[in-house]
PDB file of C-alpha atoms in Angstrom:
ATOM      1  CA  UNK A 635      56.672 211.901 150.455  1.00  0.00           C
ATOM      2  CA  UNK A 636      60.378 212.848 150.418  1.00  0.00           C
ATOM      3  CA  UNK A 637      61.267 209.562 148.713  1.00  0.00           C
ATOM      4  CA  UNK A 638      58.805 210.249 145.903  1.00  0.00           C
ATOM      5  CA  UNK A 639      60.565 213.484 144.953  1.00  0.00           C
ATOM      6  CA  UNK A 640      63.450 211.967 142.887  1.00  0.00           C
ATOM      7  CA  UNK A 641      61.067 209.527 141.168  1.00  0.00           C
ATOM      8  CA  UNK A 642      58.648 212.295 140.276  1.00  0.00           C
ATOM      9  CA  UNK A 643      61.594 214.479 139.248  1.00  0.00           C
ATOM     10  CA  UNK A 644      62.924 211.821 136.863  1.00  0.00           C
ATOM     11  CA  UNK A 645      59.464 211.250 135.356  1.00  0.00           C
ATOM     12  CA  UNK A 646      59.002 214.996 134.873  1.00  0.00           C
ATOM     13  CA  UNK A 647      62.411 215.279 133.173  1.00  0.00           C
ATOM     14  CA  UNK A 648      61.457 212.470 130.755  1.00  0.00           C
ATOM     15  CA  UNK A 649      58.097 214.129 130.107  1.00  0.00           C
ATOM     16  CA  UNK A 650      59.761 217.507 129.439  1.00  0.00           C
ATOM     17  CA  UNK A 651      62.152 215.941 126.899  1.00  0.00           C
ATOM     18  CA  UNK A 652      59.248 214.104 125.231  1.00  0.00           C
ATOM     19  CA  UNK A 653      57.190 217.318 125.148  1.00  0.00           C
ATOM     20  CA  UNK A 654      60.137 219.196 123.631  1.00  0.00           C
ATOM     21  CA  UNK A 655      60.405 216.545 120.878  1.00  0.00           C
ATOM     22  CA  UNK A 656      56.655 216.754 120.242  1.00  0.00           C
ATOM     23  CA  UNK A 657      56.943 220.516 119.877  1.00  0.00           C
ATOM     24  CA  UNK A 658      60.034 220.617 117.676  1.00  0.00           C
ATOM     25  CA  UNK A 659      60.105 217.411 115.584  1.00  0.00           C
ATOM     26  CA  UNK A 660      57.412 217.091 112.914  1.00  0.00           C
ATOM     27  CA  UNK A 661      56.329 213.609 111.837  1.00  0.00           C
ATOM     28  CA  UNK A 662      56.260 210.215 113.503  1.00  0.00           C
ATOM     29  CA  UNK A 663      58.728 209.495 116.305  1.00  0.00           C
ATOM     30  CA  UNK A 664      59.922 206.179 117.666  1.00  0.00           C
ATOM     31  CA  UNK A 665      62.653 204.910 119.947  1.00  0.00           C
ATOM     32  CA  UNK A 666      64.002 201.342 119.539  1.00  0.00           C
ATOM     33  CA  UNK A 667      61.042 200.639 117.264  1.00  0.00           C
ATOM     34  CA  UNK A 668      58.488 201.737 119.879  1.00  0.00           C
ATOM     35  CA  UNK A 669      56.182 204.424 118.402  1.00  0.00           C
ATOM     36  CA  UNK A 670      56.085 207.615 120.483  1.00  0.00           C
ATOM     37  CA  UNK A 671      53.398 209.452 118.550  1.00  0.00           C
ATOM     38  CA  UNK A 672      53.503 212.196 116.000  1.00  0.00           C
ATOM     39  CA  UNK A 673      55.144 215.566 116.563  1.00  0.00           C
ATOM     40  CA  UNK A 674      53.450 218.852 115.735  1.00  0.00           C
ATOM     41  CA  UNK A 675      53.481 219.670 112.009  1.00  0.00           C
ATOM     42  CA  UNK A 676      54.947 222.904 110.683  1.00  0.00           C
ATOM     43  CA  UNK A 677      52.366 225.673 110.448  1.00  0.00           C
ATOM     44  CA  UNK A 678      51.930 226.791 106.815  1.00  0.00           C
ATOM     45  CA  UNK A 679      51.828 230.585 107.248  1.00  0.00           C
ATOM     46  CA  UNK A 680      54.277 231.216 110.080  1.00  0.00           C
ATOM     47  CA  UNK A 681      56.582 228.242 109.619  1.00  0.00           C
ATOM     48  CA  UNK A 682      58.763 227.005 112.479  1.00  0.00           C
ATOM     49  CA  UNK A 683      58.441 230.203 114.516  1.00  0.00           C
ATOM     50  CA  UNK A 684      54.858 229.108 115.352  1.00  0.00           C
ATOM     51  CA  UNK A 685      56.431 226.382 117.539  1.00  0.00           C
ATOM     52  CA  UNK A 686      57.045 229.082 120.189  1.00  0.00           C
ATOM     53  CA  UNK A 687      53.303 228.563 120.835  1.00  0.00           C
ATOM     54  CA  UNK A 688      54.096 225.168 122.516  1.00  0.00           C
ATOM     55  CA  UNK A 689      56.057 226.952 125.235  1.00  0.00           C
ATOM     56  CA  UNK A 690      54.184 230.264 125.342  1.00  0.00           C
ATOM     57  CA  UNK A 691      50.624 228.953 125.810  1.00  0.00           C
ATOM     58  CA  UNK A 692      51.391 226.148 128.341  1.00  0.00           C
ATOM     59  CA  UNK A 693      53.454 228.650 130.371  1.00  0.00           C
ATOM     60  CA  UNK A 694      50.461 231.015 130.416  1.00  0.00           C
ATOM     61  CA  UNK A 695      48.055 228.248 131.458  1.00  0.00           C
ATOM     62  CA  UNK A 696      50.451 227.096 134.177  1.00  0.00           C
ATOM     63  CA  UNK A 697      50.802 230.669 135.480  1.00  0.00           C
ATOM     64  CA  UNK A 698      46.997 231.040 135.563  1.00  0.00           C
ATOM     65  CA  UNK A 699      46.677 227.723 137.399  1.00  0.00           C
ATOM     66  CA  UNK A 700      49.252 228.811 139.995  1.00  0.00           C
ATOM     67  CA  UNK A 701      47.553 232.191 140.483  1.00  0.00           C
ATOM     68  CA  UNK A 702      44.258 230.353 140.918  1.00  0.00           C
ATOM     69  CA  UNK A 703      45.810 228.122 143.627  1.00  0.00           C
ATOM     70  CA  UNK A 704      47.296 231.266 145.193  1.00  0.00           C
ATOM     71  CA  UNK A 705      43.775 232.723 145.270  1.00  0.00           C
ATOM     72  CA  UNK A 706      42.329 229.586 146.913  1.00  0.00           C
ATOM     73  CA  UNK A 707      45.129 229.419 149.482  1.00  0.00           C
ATOM     74  CA  UNK A 708      44.751 233.146 150.253  1.00  0.00           C
ATOM     75  CA  UNK A 709      41.010 232.783 150.845  1.00  0.00           C
ATOM     76  CA  UNK A 710      41.708 229.770 153.047  1.00  0.00           C
ATOM     77  CA  UNK A 711      44.345 231.748 154.955  1.00  0.00           C
ATOM     78  CA  UNK A 712      41.957 234.662 155.472  1.00  0.00           C
ATOM     79  CA  UNK A 713      39.362 232.227 156.850  1.00  0.00           C
ATOM     80  CA  UNK A 714      41.601 230.046 159.031  1.00  0.00           C
ATOM     81  CA  UNK A 715      44.965 231.910 159.485  1.00  0.00           C
ATOM     82  CA  UNK A 716      46.802 228.635 158.945  1.00  0.00           C
ATOM     83  CA  UNK A 717      50.490 229.117 158.206  1.00  0.00           C
ATOM     84  CA  UNK A 718      50.562 226.278 155.636  1.00  0.00           C
ATOM     85  CA  UNK A 719      47.974 228.085 153.491  1.00  0.00           C
ATOM     86  CA  UNK A 720      50.075 231.248 153.638  1.00  0.00           C
ATOM     87  CA  UNK A 721      53.143 229.303 152.470  1.00  0.00           C
ATOM     88  CA  UNK A 722      51.197 227.677 149.601  1.00  0.00           C
ATOM     89  CA  UNK A 723      49.947 231.130 148.514  1.00  0.00           C
ATOM     90  CA  UNK A 724      53.454 232.608 148.594  1.00  0.00           C
ATOM     91  CA  UNK A 725      55.024 229.679 146.728  1.00  0.00           C
ATOM     92  CA  UNK A 726      52.353 229.632 143.998  1.00  0.00           C
ATOM     93  CA  UNK A 727      52.647 233.396 143.470  1.00  0.00           C
ATOM     94  CA  UNK A 728      56.426 233.177 143.162  1.00  0.00           C
ATOM     95  CA  UNK A 729      56.435 230.255 140.698  1.00  0.00           C
ATOM     96  CA  UNK A 730      53.474 231.812 138.857  1.00  0.00           C
ATOM     97  CA  UNK A 731      55.468 235.027 138.364  1.00  0.00           C
ATOM     98  CA  UNK A 732      58.325 232.964 136.887  1.00  0.00           C
ATOM     99  CA  UNK A 733      55.932 231.356 134.369  1.00  0.00           C
ATOM    100  CA  UNK A 734      54.265 234.699 133.636  1.00  0.00           C
ATOM    101  CA  UNK A 735      57.737 236.173 132.944  1.00  0.00           C
ATOM    102  CA  UNK A 736      58.289 233.395 130.398  1.00  0.00           C
ATOM    103  CA  UNK A 737      54.964 234.325 128.765  1.00  0.00           C
ATOM    104  CA  UNK A 738      55.869 238.028 128.596  1.00  0.00           C
ATOM    105  CA  UNK A 739      59.256 237.262 127.017  1.00  0.00           C
ATOM    106  CA  UNK A 740      58.332 234.463 124.586  1.00  0.00           C
ATOM    107  CA  UNK A 741      55.288 236.435 123.332  1.00  0.00           C
ATOM    108  CA  UNK A 742      57.315 239.361 121.918  1.00  0.00           C
ATOM    109  CA  UNK A 743      59.925 236.916 120.515  1.00  0.00           C
ATOM    110  CA  UNK A 744      57.054 235.317 118.535  1.00  0.00           C
ATOM    111  CA  UNK A 745      55.466 238.687 117.652  1.00  0.00           C
ATOM    112  CA  UNK A 746      58.591 240.217 116.115  1.00  0.00           C
ATOM    113  CA  UNK A 747      58.830 237.896 113.056  1.00  0.00           C
ATOM    114  CA  UNK A 748      55.025 237.438 112.753  1.00  0.00           C
ATOM    115  CA  UNK A 749      53.638 240.951 113.441  1.00  0.00           C
ATOM    116  CA  UNK A 750      56.819 242.873 112.681  1.00  0.00           C
ATOM    117  CA  UNK A 751      56.781 244.491 116.150  1.00  0.00           C
ATOM    118  CA  UNK A 752      57.919 243.334 119.577  1.00  0.00           C
ATOM    119  CA  UNK A 753      55.015 244.796 121.526  1.00  0.00           C
ATOM    120  CA  UNK A 754      51.683 246.543 121.114  1.00  0.00           C
ATOM    121  CA  UNK A 755      49.508 248.001 123.854  1.00  0.00           C
ATOM    122  CA  UNK A 756      46.494 245.834 123.056  1.00  0.00           C
ATOM    123  CA  UNK A 757      44.173 244.478 125.725  1.00  0.00           C
ATOM    124  CA  UNK A 758      45.626 240.963 126.096  1.00  0.00           C
ATOM    125  CA  UNK A 759      49.253 242.060 126.241  1.00  0.00           C
ATOM    126  CA  UNK A 760      48.619 245.018 128.522  1.00  0.00           C
ATOM    127  CA  UNK A 761      46.399 243.070 130.921  1.00  0.00           C
ATOM    128  CA  UNK A 762      49.033 240.284 131.118  1.00  0.00           C
ATOM    129  CA  UNK A 763      51.673 242.878 131.978  1.00  0.00           C
ATOM    130  CA  UNK A 764      49.358 244.371 134.640  1.00  0.00           C
ATOM    131  CA  UNK A 765      48.755 240.868 136.062  1.00  0.00           C
ATOM    132  CA  UNK A 766      52.514 240.286 136.238  1.00  0.00           C
ATOM    133  CA  UNK A 767      53.005 243.659 137.973  1.00  0.00           C
ATOM    134  CA  UNK A 768      50.289 242.833 140.541  1.00  0.00           C
ATOM    135  CA  UNK A 769      51.985 239.565 141.495  1.00  0.00           C
ATOM    136  CA  UNK A 770      55.453 241.155 141.468  1.00  0.00           C
ATOM    137  CA  UNK A 771      54.100 243.781 143.889  1.00  0.00           C
ATOM    138  CA  UNK A 772      52.662 240.910 145.961  1.00  0.00           C
ATOM    139  CA  UNK A 773      56.151 239.370 146.164  1.00  0.00           C
ATOM    140  CA  UNK A 774      57.712 242.761 147.015  1.00  0.00           C
ATOM    141  CA  UNK A 775      55.154 243.158 149.798  1.00  0.00           C
ATOM    142  CA  UNK A 776      56.076 239.720 151.149  1.00  0.00           C
ATOM    143  CA  UNK A 777      59.789 240.438 150.863  1.00  0.00           C
ATOM    144  CA  UNK A 778      60.079 243.953 152.265  1.00  0.00           C
ATOM    145  CA  UNK A 779      57.201 244.313 154.713  1.00  0.00           C
ATOM    146  CA  UNK A 780      58.252 243.186 158.172  1.00  0.00           C
ATOM    147  CA  UNK A 781      55.008 243.671 160.099  1.00  0.00           C
ATOM    148  CA  UNK A 782      52.925 240.844 161.511  1.00  0.00           C
ATOM    149  CA  UNK A 783      50.052 241.840 159.220  1.00  0.00           C
ATOM    150  CA  UNK A 784      52.032 241.069 156.042  1.00  0.00           C
ATOM    151  CA  UNK A 785      50.428 237.677 155.271  1.00  0.00           C
ATOM    152  CA  UNK A 786      46.990 239.227 155.785  1.00  0.00           C
ATOM    153  CA  UNK A 787      47.695 242.184 153.471  1.00  0.00           C
ATOM    154  CA  UNK A 788      49.291 239.861 150.919  1.00  0.00           C
ATOM    155  CA  UNK A 789      46.236 237.564 150.995  1.00  0.00           C
ATOM    156  CA  UNK A 790      43.966 240.551 150.354  1.00  0.00           C
ATOM    157  CA  UNK A 791      46.168 241.658 147.443  1.00  0.00           C
ATOM    158  CA  UNK A 792      46.173 238.104 146.069  1.00  0.00           C
ATOM    159  CA  UNK A 793      42.367 238.067 146.032  1.00  0.00           C
ATOM    160  CA  UNK A 794      42.378 241.317 144.021  1.00  0.00           C
ATOM    161  CA  UNK A 795      45.116 239.967 141.735  1.00  0.00           C
ATOM    162  CA  UNK A 796      43.137 236.811 141.039  1.00  0.00           C
ATOM    163  CA  UNK A 797      40.247 238.920 139.725  1.00  0.00           C
ATOM    164  CA  UNK A 798      42.600 240.023 136.956  1.00  0.00           C
ATOM    165  CA  UNK A 799      43.217 236.415 135.751  1.00  0.00           C
ATOM    166  CA  UNK A 800      39.787 235.838 134.091  1.00  0.00           C
ATOM    167  CA  UNK A 801      39.992 239.356 132.646  1.00  0.00           C
ATOM    168  CA  UNK A 802      43.338 238.467 130.983  1.00  0.00           C
ATOM    169  CA  UNK A 803      41.988 235.147 129.718  1.00  0.00           C
ATOM    170  CA  UNK A 804      38.730 236.508 128.306  1.00  0.00           C
ATOM    171  CA  UNK A 805      40.137 239.819 127.039  1.00  0.00           C
ATOM    172  CA  UNK A 806      40.556 238.358 123.536  1.00  0.00           C
ATOM    173  CA  UNK A 807      36.876 237.338 123.573  1.00  0.00           C
ATOM    174  CA  UNK A 808      35.495 240.706 124.637  1.00  0.00           C
ATOM    175  CA  UNK A 809      37.894 243.138 122.959  1.00  0.00           C
ATOM    176  CA  UNK A 810      39.234 243.413 119.455  1.00  0.00           C
ATOM    177  CA  UNK A 811      42.907 242.599 119.882  1.00  0.00           C
ATOM    178  CA  UNK A 812      45.910 241.782 117.743  1.00  0.00           C
ATOM    179  CA  UNK A 813      46.548 238.663 119.833  1.00  0.00           C
ATOM    180  CA  UNK A 814      45.494 235.359 118.158  1.00  0.00           C
ATOM    181  CA  UNK A 815      42.104 233.946 119.158  1.00  0.00           C
ATOM    182  CA  UNK A 816      41.907 231.218 121.840  1.00  0.00           C
ATOM    183  CA  UNK A 817      42.820 227.666 120.803  1.00  0.00           C
ATOM    184  CA  UNK A 818      40.094 226.224 123.031  1.00  0.00           C
ATOM    185  CA  UNK A 819      36.492 227.351 123.181  1.00  0.00           C
ATOM    186  CA  UNK A 820      36.973 230.303 120.843  1.00  0.00           C
ATOM    187  CA  UNK A 821      35.331 228.793 117.792  1.00  0.00           C
ATOM    188  CA  UNK A 822      38.663 228.258 116.014  1.00  0.00           C
ATOM    189  CA  UNK A 823      40.178 224.935 115.032  1.00  0.00           C
ATOM    190  CA  UNK A 824      43.593 223.417 115.503  1.00  0.00           C
ATOM    191  CA  UNK A 825      45.296 220.382 113.978  1.00  0.00           C
ATOM    192  CA  UNK A 826      44.913 217.456 116.450  1.00  0.00           C
ATOM    193  CA  UNK A 827      48.688 216.832 116.339  1.00  0.00           C
ATOM    194  CA  UNK A 828      49.283 220.439 117.335  1.00  0.00           C
ATOM    195  CA  UNK A 829      46.702 220.133 120.124  1.00  0.00           C
ATOM    196  CA  UNK A 830      48.400 216.938 121.320  1.00  0.00           C
ATOM    197  CA  UNK A 831      51.821 218.667 121.423  1.00  0.00           C
ATOM    198  CA  UNK A 832      50.250 221.617 123.236  1.00  0.00           C
ATOM    199  CA  UNK A 833      48.572 219.458 125.900  1.00  0.00           C
ATOM    200  CA  UNK A 834      51.694 217.313 126.413  1.00  0.00           C
ATOM    201  CA  UNK A 835      53.735 220.468 126.943  1.00  0.00           C
ATOM    202  CA  UNK A 836      51.157 221.804 129.376  1.00  0.00           C
ATOM    203  CA  UNK A 837      51.228 218.544 131.322  1.00  0.00           C
ATOM    204  CA  UNK A 838      55.041 218.617 131.377  1.00  0.00           C
ATOM    205  CA  UNK A 839      55.133 222.256 132.546  1.00  0.00           C
ATOM    206  CA  UNK A 840      52.462 221.595 135.171  1.00  0.00           C
ATOM    207  CA  UNK A 841      54.472 218.666 136.579  1.00  0.00           C
ATOM    208  CA  UNK A 842      57.617 220.820 136.529  1.00  0.00           C
ATOM    209  CA  UNK A 843      55.754 223.661 138.294  1.00  0.00           C
ATOM    210  CA  UNK A 844      54.487 221.213 140.920  1.00  0.00           C
ATOM    211  CA  UNK A 845      58.049 220.007 141.567  1.00  0.00           C
ATOM    212  CA  UNK A 846      59.389 223.555 141.866  1.00  0.00           C
ATOM    213  CA  UNK A 847      56.510 224.505 144.201  1.00  0.00           C
ATOM    214  CA  UNK A 848      57.205 221.427 146.304  1.00  0.00           C
ATOM    215  CA  UNK A 849      60.896 222.368 146.669  1.00  0.00           C
ATOM    216  CA  UNK A 850      60.045 225.984 147.378  1.00  0.00           C
ATOM    217  CA  UNK A 851      57.427 224.965 149.972  1.00  0.00           C
ATOM    218  CA  UNK A 852      59.997 222.874 151.852  1.00  0.00           C
ATOM    219  CA  UNK A 853      62.495 225.733 151.666  1.00  0.00           C
ATOM    220  CA  UNK A 854      59.973 228.265 153.006  1.00  0.00           C
ATOM    221  CA  UNK A 855      58.971 225.949 155.843  1.00  0.00           C
ATOM    222  CA  UNK A 856      62.627 225.463 156.767  1.00  0.00           C
ATOM    223  CA  UNK A 857      63.212 229.230 156.559  1.00  0.00           C
ATOM    224  CA  UNK A 858      60.358 229.871 159.004  1.00  0.00           C
ATOM    225  CA  UNK A 859      61.732 227.219 161.393  1.00  0.00           C
ATOM    226  CA  UNK A 860      65.150 228.868 161.266  1.00  0.00           C
ATOM    227  CA  UNK A 861      63.637 232.324 161.856  1.00  0.00           C
ATOM    228  CA  UNK A 862      61.773 230.909 164.853  1.00  0.00           C
ATOM    229  CA  UNK A 863      64.996 229.389 166.181  1.00  0.00           C
ATOM    230  CA  UNK A 864      66.765 232.738 165.738  1.00  0.00           C
ATOM    231  CA  UNK A 865      63.964 234.475 167.643  1.00  0.00           C
ATOM    232  CA  UNK A 866      64.283 231.873 170.400  1.00  0.00           C
ATOM    233  CA  UNK A 867      68.037 232.365 170.461  1.00  0.00           C
ATOM    234  CA  UNK A 868      67.542 236.128 170.851  1.00  0.00           C
ATOM    235  CA  UNK A 869      65.152 235.535 173.741  1.00  0.00           C
ATOM    236  CA  UNK A 870      67.525 233.167 175.507  1.00  0.00           C
ATOM    237  CA  UNK A 871      70.609 235.293 174.980  1.00  0.00           C
ATOM    238  CA  UNK A 872      69.641 238.826 173.807  1.00  0.00           C
ATOM    239  CA  UNK A 873      73.194 240.233 174.104  1.00  0.00           C
ATOM    240  CA  UNK A 874      74.905 237.363 172.295  1.00  0.00           C
ATOM    241  CA  UNK A 875      72.464 237.277 169.396  1.00  0.00           C
ATOM    242  CA  UNK A 876      73.666 238.437 165.989  1.00  0.00           C
ATOM    243  CA  UNK A 877      70.149 239.032 164.598  1.00  0.00           C
TER     244      UNK A 877
ATOM    245  CA  UNK B 622      66.610 233.775 110.861  1.00  0.00           C
ATOM    246  CA  UNK B 623      63.069 232.771 111.903  1.00  0.00           C
ATOM    247  CA  UNK B 624      64.525 229.651 113.553  1.00  0.00           C
ATOM    248  CA  UNK B 625      66.709 232.032 115.547  1.00  0.00           C
ATOM    249  CA  UNK B 626      63.561 233.423 117.174  1.00  0.00           C
ATOM    250  CA  UNK B 627      62.380 229.895 117.939  1.00  0.00           C
ATOM    251  CA  UNK B 628      65.730 228.992 119.492  1.00  0.00           C
ATOM    252  CA  UNK B 629      65.764 232.269 121.462  1.00  0.00           C
ATOM    253  CA  UNK B 630      62.271 231.643 122.894  1.00  0.00           C
ATOM    254  CA  UNK B 631      63.081 228.094 124.018  1.00  0.00           C
ATOM    255  CA  UNK B 632      66.496 229.094 125.364  1.00  0.00           C
ATOM    256  CA  UNK B 633      65.097 232.079 127.298  1.00  0.00           C
ATOM    257  CA  UNK B 634      62.387 229.858 128.836  1.00  0.00           C
ATOM    258  CA  UNK B 635      64.957 227.444 130.230  1.00  0.00           C
ATOM    259  CA  UNK B 636      67.382 230.184 131.267  1.00  0.00           C
ATOM    260  CA  UNK B 637      64.588 231.748 133.372  1.00  0.00           C
ATOM    261  CA  UNK B 638      63.609 228.411 134.949  1.00  0.00           C
ATOM    262  CA  UNK B 639      67.209 227.383 135.645  1.00  0.00           C
ATOM    263  CA  UNK B 640      68.014 230.820 137.109  1.00  0.00           C
ATOM    264  CA  UNK B 641      65.010 230.516 139.445  1.00  0.00           C
ATOM    265  CA  UNK B 642      66.037 226.985 140.463  1.00  0.00           C
ATOM    266  CA  UNK B 643      69.510 228.431 141.097  1.00  0.00           C
ATOM    267  CA  UNK B 644      68.069 230.953 143.567  1.00  0.00           C
ATOM    268  CA  UNK B 645      66.254 228.131 145.398  1.00  0.00           C
ATOM    269  CA  UNK B 646      69.461 226.085 145.656  1.00  0.00           C
ATOM    270  CA  UNK B 647      71.439 229.149 146.862  1.00  0.00           C
ATOM    271  CA  UNK B 648      68.817 229.968 149.498  1.00  0.00           C
ATOM    272  CA  UNK B 649      68.775 226.320 150.612  1.00  0.00           C
ATOM    273  CA  UNK B 650      72.549 226.139 151.032  1.00  0.00           C
ATOM    274  CA  UNK B 651      72.522 229.432 152.972  1.00  0.00           C
ATOM    275  CA  UNK B 652      69.815 228.032 155.251  1.00  0.00           C
ATOM    276  CA  UNK B 653      71.848 224.859 155.800  1.00  0.00           C
ATOM    277  CA  UNK B 654      74.753 227.024 156.980  1.00  0.00           C
ATOM    278  CA  UNK B 655      72.428 228.916 159.319  1.00  0.00           C
ATOM    279  CA  UNK B 656      71.081 225.628 160.707  1.00  0.00           C
ATOM    280  CA  UNK B 657      74.665 224.447 161.261  1.00  0.00           C
ATOM    281  CA  UNK B 658      75.446 227.655 163.171  1.00  0.00           C
ATOM    282  CA  UNK B 659      72.262 227.303 165.245  1.00  0.00           C
ATOM    283  CA  UNK B 660      73.103 223.707 166.103  1.00  0.00           C
ATOM    284  CA  UNK B 661      76.481 224.872 167.387  1.00  0.00           C
ATOM    285  CA  UNK B 662      74.810 227.352 169.732  1.00  0.00           C
ATOM    286  CA  UNK B 663      72.472 224.584 170.876  1.00  0.00           C
ATOM    287  CA  UNK B 664      69.163 226.312 170.106  1.00  0.00           C
ATOM    288  CA  UNK B 665      68.128 223.754 167.499  1.00  0.00           C
ATOM    289  CA  UNK B 666      68.707 220.129 168.463  1.00  0.00           C
TER     290      UNK B 666
END
């Protein structure tokens, strides 16, 4: 598994560069005469600023996916108390918060030239901010609570947090909001080249998220081993221990 | 000017991801030092 990491890393890097080209370069692309497909065209009303969409939406989908995995791992932890499930939940929440931060920053950067304002307290934006705050509080709980019950409390919070994810996603269906309507399943239509660029970017971000989660999982496992070793050291030599 | 917003959004995205990767690398190198210190005391073989 360890040997696969650099190979998967290289493939993800290539995919991210390709996805970036698909998002930013309109028209047909080729390298050494090999066709690479057609990049997303420029949107007629918004112009190039619409291309923020190819980073904003895949980041949101990736964050939702990670929060969903966090939910599954938390339920599994509550049922089995397996440490690996707890680590998966923690890692997915942390990386999910990073992606959700990207969503909350790229959204206003798109809104300013298009809406004329950075932020409005409409249902989609507010619920996304609340979702972010829930998972940030989850991470604070993990970081600053030292009790043995922390993973259990965090798992319970994660289950509550996950309930917010469908609410965020469907808020633009159920409420009248300023946020654009969904690109999938909302009755709207999108140019197939734009959809292709969007899906390629989502695939690239999902692979990148998987790689980051993998690294973070290994780090967390190592951290727990070291903490265990420190505890053992304290038991063997309580006066000489520094922790 | 509108392209400035596009550039800002893409740049911010990668700054956030690279900063997070930076924290992982920092934590990993700190752990490596801790493991080295533990090996010296003989707790971790």
